[in-house]
XYZ file of C-alpha atoms in Angstrom:
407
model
C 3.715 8.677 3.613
C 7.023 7.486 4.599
C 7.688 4.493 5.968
C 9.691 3.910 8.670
C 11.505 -0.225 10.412
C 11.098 -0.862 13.975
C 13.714 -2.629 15.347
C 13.255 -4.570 18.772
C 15.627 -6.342 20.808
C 13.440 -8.319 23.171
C 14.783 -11.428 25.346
C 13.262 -14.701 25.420
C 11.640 -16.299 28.612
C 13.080 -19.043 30.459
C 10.172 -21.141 29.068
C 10.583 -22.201 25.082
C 8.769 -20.073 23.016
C 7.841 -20.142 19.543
C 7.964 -16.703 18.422
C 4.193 -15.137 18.694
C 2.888 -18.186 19.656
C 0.952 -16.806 22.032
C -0.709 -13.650 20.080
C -4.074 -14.575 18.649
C -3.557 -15.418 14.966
C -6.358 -12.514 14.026
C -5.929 -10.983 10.763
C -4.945 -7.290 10.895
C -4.067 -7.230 14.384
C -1.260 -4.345 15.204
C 1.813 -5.941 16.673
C 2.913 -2.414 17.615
C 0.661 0.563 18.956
C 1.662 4.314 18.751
C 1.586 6.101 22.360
C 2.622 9.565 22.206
C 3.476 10.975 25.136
C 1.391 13.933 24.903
C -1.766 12.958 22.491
C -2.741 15.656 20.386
C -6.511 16.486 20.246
C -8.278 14.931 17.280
C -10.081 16.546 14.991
C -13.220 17.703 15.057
C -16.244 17.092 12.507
C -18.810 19.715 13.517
C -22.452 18.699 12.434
C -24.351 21.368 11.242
C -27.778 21.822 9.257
C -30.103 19.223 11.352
C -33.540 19.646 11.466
C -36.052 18.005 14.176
C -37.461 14.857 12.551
C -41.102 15.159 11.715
C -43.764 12.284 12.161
C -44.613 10.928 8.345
C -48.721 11.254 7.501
C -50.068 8.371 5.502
C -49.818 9.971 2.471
C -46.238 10.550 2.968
C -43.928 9.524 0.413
C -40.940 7.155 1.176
C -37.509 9.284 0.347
C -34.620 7.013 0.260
C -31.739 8.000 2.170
C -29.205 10.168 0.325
C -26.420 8.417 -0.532
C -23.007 9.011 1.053
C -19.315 7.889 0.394
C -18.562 5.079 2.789
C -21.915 3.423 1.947
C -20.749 3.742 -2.027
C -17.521 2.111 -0.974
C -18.964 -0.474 1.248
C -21.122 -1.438 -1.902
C -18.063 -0.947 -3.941
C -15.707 -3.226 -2.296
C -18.828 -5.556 -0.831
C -17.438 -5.642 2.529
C -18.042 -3.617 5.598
C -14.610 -2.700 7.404
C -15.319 -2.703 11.651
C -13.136 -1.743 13.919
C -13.054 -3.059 17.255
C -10.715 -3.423 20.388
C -10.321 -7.469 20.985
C -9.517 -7.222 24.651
C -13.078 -6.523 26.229
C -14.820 -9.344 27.284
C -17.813 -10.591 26.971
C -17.946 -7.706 24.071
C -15.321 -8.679 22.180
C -11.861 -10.616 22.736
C -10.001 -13.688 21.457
C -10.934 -16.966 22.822
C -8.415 -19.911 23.925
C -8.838 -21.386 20.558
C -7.564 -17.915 18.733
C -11.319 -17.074 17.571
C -12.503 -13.580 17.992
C -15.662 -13.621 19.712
C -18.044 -11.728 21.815
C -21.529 -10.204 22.067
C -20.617 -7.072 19.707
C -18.833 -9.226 17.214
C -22.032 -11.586 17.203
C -23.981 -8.260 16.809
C -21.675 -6.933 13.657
C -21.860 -10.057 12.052
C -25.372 -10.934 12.403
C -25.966 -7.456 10.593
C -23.344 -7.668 8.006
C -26.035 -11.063 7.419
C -28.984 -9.513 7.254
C -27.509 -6.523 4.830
C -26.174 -9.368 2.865
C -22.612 -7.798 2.997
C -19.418 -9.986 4.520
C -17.807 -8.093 7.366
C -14.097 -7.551 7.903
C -13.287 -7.146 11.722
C -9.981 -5.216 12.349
C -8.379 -5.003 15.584
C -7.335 -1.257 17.387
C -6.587 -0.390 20.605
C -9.553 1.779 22.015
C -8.537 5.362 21.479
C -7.453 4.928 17.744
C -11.076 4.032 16.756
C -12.457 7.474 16.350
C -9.140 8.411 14.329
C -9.498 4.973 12.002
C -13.100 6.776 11.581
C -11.979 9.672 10.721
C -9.045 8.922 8.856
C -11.328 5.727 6.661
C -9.587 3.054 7.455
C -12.809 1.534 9.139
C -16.579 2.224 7.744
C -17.809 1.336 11.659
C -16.850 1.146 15.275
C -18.243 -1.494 17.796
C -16.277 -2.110 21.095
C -18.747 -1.363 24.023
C -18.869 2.522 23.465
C -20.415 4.414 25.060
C -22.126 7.668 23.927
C -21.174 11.261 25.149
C -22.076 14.812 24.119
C -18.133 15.111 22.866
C -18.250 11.612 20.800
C -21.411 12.513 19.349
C -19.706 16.178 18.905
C -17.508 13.892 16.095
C -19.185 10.335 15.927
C -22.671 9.581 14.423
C -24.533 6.673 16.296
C -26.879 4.078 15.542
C -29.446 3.054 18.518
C -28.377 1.841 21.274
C -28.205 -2.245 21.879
C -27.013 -2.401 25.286
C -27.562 -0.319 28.540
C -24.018 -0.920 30.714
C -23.251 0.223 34.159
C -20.366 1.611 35.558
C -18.636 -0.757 38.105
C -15.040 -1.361 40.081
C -13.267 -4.450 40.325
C -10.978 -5.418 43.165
C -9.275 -8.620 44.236
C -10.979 -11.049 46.383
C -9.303 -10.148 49.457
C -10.492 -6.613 48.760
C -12.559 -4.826 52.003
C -13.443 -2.033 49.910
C -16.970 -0.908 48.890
C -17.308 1.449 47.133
C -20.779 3.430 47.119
C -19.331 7.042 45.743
C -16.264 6.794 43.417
C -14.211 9.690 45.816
C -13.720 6.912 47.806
C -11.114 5.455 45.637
C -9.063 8.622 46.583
C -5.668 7.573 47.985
C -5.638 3.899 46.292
C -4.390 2.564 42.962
C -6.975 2.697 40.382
C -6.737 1.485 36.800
C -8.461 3.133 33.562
C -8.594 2.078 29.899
C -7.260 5.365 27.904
C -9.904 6.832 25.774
C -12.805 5.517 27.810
C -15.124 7.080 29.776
C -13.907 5.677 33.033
C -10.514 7.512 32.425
C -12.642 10.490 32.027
C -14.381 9.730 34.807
C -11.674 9.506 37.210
C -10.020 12.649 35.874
C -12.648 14.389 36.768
C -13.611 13.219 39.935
C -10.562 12.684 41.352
C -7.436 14.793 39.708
C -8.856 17.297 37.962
C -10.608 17.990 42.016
C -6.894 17.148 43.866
C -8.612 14.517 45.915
C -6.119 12.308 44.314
C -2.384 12.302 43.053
C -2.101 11.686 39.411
C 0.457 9.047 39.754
C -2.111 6.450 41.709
C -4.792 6.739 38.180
C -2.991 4.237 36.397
C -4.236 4.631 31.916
C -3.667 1.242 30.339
C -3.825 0.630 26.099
C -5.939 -2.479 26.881
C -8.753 -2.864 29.809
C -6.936 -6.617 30.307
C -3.300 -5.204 30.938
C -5.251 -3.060 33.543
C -6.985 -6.537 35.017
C -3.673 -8.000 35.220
C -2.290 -5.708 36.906
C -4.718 -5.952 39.445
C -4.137 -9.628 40.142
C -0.500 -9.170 40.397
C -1.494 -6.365 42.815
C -0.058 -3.553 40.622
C -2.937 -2.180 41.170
C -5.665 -1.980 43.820
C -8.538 -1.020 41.774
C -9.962 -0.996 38.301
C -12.923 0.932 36.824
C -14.553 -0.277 33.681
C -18.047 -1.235 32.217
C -20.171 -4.079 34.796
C -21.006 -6.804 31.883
C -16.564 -7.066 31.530
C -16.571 -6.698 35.183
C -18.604 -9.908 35.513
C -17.082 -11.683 33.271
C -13.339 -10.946 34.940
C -15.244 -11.475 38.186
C -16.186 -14.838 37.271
C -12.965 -15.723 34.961
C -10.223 -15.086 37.470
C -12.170 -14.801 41.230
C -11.900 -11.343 41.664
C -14.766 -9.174 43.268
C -16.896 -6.123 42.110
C -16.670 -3.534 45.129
C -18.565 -0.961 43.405
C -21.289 -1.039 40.911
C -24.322 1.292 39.401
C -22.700 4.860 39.227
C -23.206 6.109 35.925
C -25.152 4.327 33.186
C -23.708 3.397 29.909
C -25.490 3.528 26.677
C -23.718 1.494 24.149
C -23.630 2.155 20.211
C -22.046 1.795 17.265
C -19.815 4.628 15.843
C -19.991 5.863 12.560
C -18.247 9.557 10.922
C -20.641 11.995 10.435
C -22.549 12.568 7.118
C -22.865 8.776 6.284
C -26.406 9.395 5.810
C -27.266 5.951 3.828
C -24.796 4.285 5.488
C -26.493 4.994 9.506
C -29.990 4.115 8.103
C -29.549 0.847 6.742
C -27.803 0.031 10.000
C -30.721 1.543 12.067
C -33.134 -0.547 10.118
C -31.783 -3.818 10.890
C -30.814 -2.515 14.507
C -34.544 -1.452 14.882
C -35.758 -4.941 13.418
C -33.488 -7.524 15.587
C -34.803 -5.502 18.712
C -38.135 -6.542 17.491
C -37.810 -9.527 16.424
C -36.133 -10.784 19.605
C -32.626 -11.466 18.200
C -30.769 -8.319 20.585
C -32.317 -10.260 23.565
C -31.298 -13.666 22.439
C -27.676 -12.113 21.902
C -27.420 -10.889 24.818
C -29.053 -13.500 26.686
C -25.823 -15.892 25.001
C -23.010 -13.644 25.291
C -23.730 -11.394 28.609
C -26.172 -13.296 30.645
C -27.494 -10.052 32.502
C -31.164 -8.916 33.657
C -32.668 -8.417 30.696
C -35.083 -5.710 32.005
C -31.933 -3.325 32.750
C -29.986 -3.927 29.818
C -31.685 -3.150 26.225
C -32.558 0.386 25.389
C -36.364 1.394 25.661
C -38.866 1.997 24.642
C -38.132 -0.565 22.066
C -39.132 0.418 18.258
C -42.352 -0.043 16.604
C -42.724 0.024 13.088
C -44.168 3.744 13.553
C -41.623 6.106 13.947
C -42.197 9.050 16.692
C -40.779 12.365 16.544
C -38.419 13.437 18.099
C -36.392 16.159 19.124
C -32.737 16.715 17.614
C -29.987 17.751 20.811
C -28.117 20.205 20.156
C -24.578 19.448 18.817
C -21.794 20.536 22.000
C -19.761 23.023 20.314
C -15.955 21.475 20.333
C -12.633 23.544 19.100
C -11.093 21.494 16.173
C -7.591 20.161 17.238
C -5.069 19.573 15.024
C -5.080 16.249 13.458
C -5.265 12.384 14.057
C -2.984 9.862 14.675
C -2.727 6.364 12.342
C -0.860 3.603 11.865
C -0.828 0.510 9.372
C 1.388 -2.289 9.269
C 2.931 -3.124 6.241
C 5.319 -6.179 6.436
C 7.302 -8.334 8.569
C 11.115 -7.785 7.415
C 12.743 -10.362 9.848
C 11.529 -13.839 11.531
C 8.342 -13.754 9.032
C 5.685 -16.004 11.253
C 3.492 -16.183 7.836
C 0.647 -15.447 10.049
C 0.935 -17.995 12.195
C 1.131 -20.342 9.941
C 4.730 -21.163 10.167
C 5.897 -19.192 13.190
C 9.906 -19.489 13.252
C 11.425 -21.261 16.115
C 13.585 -19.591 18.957
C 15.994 -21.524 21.594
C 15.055 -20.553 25.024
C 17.035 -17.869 26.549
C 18.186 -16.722 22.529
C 18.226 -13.275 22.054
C 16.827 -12.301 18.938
C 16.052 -8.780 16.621
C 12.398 -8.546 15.287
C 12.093 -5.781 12.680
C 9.020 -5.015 10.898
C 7.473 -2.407 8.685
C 5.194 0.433 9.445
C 3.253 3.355 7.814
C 1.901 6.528 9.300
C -1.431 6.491 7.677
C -2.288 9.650 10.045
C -2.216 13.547 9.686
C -0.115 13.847 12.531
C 3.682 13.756 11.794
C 5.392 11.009 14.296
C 7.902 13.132 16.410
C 10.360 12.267 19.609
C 7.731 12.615 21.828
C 6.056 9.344 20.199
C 6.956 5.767 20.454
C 6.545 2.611 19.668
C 5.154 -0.098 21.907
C 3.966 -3.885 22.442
C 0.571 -4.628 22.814
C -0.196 -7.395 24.695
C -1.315 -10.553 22.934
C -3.900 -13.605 24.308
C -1.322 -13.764 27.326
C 1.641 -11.632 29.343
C 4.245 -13.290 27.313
C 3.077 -12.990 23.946
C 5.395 -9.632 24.164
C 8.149 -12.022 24.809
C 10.304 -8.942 27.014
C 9.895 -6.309 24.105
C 10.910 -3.111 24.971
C 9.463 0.589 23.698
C 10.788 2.386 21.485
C 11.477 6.221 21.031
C 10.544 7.788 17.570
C 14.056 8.992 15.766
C 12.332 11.697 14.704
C 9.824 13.305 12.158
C 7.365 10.912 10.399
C 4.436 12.389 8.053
């Protein structure tokens, strides 16, 4: 792969600023995201050869699960890689004192404890976890997602540990209410790309021309999408009712629509990680039992218990049960990636020893960058901040265009 420097020439705000002191100090965290302007499909993993599951007699004979390769490499490297998307709350998100925290970070880690195996949380936006799945650079996904016939087309899923609702925030001043999501037609709305509230509004709303696509605002992060909304950038945003709560409580803004399409919330694996998908089903299966999924969420998400965890819950008799079909998806192309490699100028030794910038002192922060992808990196991509704990962290950086091919 080649590697290619990024050069930025932000400005600094009037306020002093040392440099990055306000992104969250989190290990692995992209300072840069890739946002081509016209995404390319990724690629699909068709699933093919299942058979209906069958219920076990008493003289059946335990079969362990065949092994697979990300299980062998978990054991290998005795660590379990998990992606996530640190700008969800109360799922997962960076607290004031620069700790990652949340109810599916609690969740990860409490497994990676019972499987006796340390877990190492990386930080994406959103839509690159299914290509960090794909492309190995994470073993699992957790960040609220939801499952749909096309992830589960390319995604394998353990069971579900939280039942979500769809909901839309507005500001407090807000006369809206919202009881079918057509009425949003003709205001502002903000989506999360990659979710299925973007899809959602697609749908319903451009894909039907009840709405211009220039008012369905897609944001890299569902907290760049909440702050627009408070500086009334926006008039609306849709995203999952636990995060709506939270924002609702957080910074006094008001749910005007709630309860239009139900959520159910797993973790993502790739397909054909048979071992891998049943050791995390066991333990999934075992802290609904045992109480521990309700005390979670009971600490993290503070909801009505009866409408949130999946049912019925597990016994320690296994039903059959039908396989679904598998939606039949045209494979795309390939899938976008990105590592970071290196800081080559101003060096903040994570955080450690972030160097110091006058106030209003322009300054050029170059770093290094890999396409770990199968897509090559053309003109039509770029290069862009994501936000850190707080609007400045980007301190004025500006996108920038690709200078052509990367592979």
């Amino acid at each position: 792969m080649k590697r290619l420097l990024l050069r930025i020439l932000p400005v600094l705000l009037i306020v002093s600023l040392f440099l990055g002191a306000c992104a969250a100090p989190v290990p692995a965290v992209p300072l840069v995201v890739i946002a081509p302007s016209a995404t390319p499909e990724p690629i699909i993993i068709p699933v093919t050869g299942a058979t209906s599951a069958v219920t076990p007699t008493a003289s059946a004979t335990s079969v362990e699960p065949q092994s697979d390769d990300v299980w062998d490499r978990i054991v290998a490297n005795n660590k379990i890689v998990v992606g996530t998307a640190m700008d969800y709350p109360p799922f997962a998100y960076v607290d004031p004192n620069f700790q990652v925290v949340g109810f599916d970070i609690a969740l990860i880690r409490e497994i990676g404890r019972r499987l006796n195996i340390p877990i190492d949380i990386q930080n994406f936006t959103f839509e690159g976890l299914p290509g960090a799945l794909q492309l190995n650079q994470v073993d699992l996904a957790i960040a609220a997602i939801s499952i749909t016939p096309e992830r589960s087309s390319r995604m394998s899923f353990s069971p579900i540990y939280y039942v979500n609702q769809t909901a839309i925030l507005g500001r407090n001043d807000s006369t809206v209410n919202i009881a079918d999501l057509k009425q949003v037609a003709g205001l502002r709305v903000g989506v999360q790309r990659g979710t299925v509230y973007e899809s959602m509004a697609q749908s319903a709303l451009i894909d039907t021309q009840l709405m211009s696509a220039d008012k369905l605002l897609s944001y890299m992060q569902a907290d760049e999408a909440v702050r627009d909304l408070v500086a009334n950038r926006v008039d609306l945003v849709i995203l999952g009712q636990a995060t709506a709560r939270y924002y609702s409580a957080e910074l006094g803004l008001k749910i005007v629509g709630n309860g239009f399409v139900q959520q159910d919330l797993a973790i993502a694996m790739r397909p054909g990680t048979p071992r891998l998908k049943a050791e995390i089903d066991r333990v999934m299966d075992a802290m609904l039992i045992d109480g521990t999924m309700l005390s979670l969420i009971q600490q993290y998400i503070q909801s009505d218990i009866l409408n949130v965890l999946p049912t019925p819950i597990p016994t320690n008799q296994p039903t059959a049960t039908a396989v679904p079909p598998v939606p039949t998806v045209a494979p795309p192309l390939c899938w976008d990636g990105m590592k970071f490699v290196a800081d080559v100028t101003l060096d903040d030794n994570d955080m450690k020893n972030p160097p110091f910038i006058k106030p209003g002192e322009g300054f050029v922060k170059t770093w290094r960058i890999q396409n770990t992808g199968t897509c090559a990196w053309t003109s039509g991509y770029r290069l862009v901040y994501a936000y850190g704990n707080v609007a400045a962290a980007h301190m004025n950086g500006q996108p920038v265009n690709m200078p052509g091919n990367v592979t």
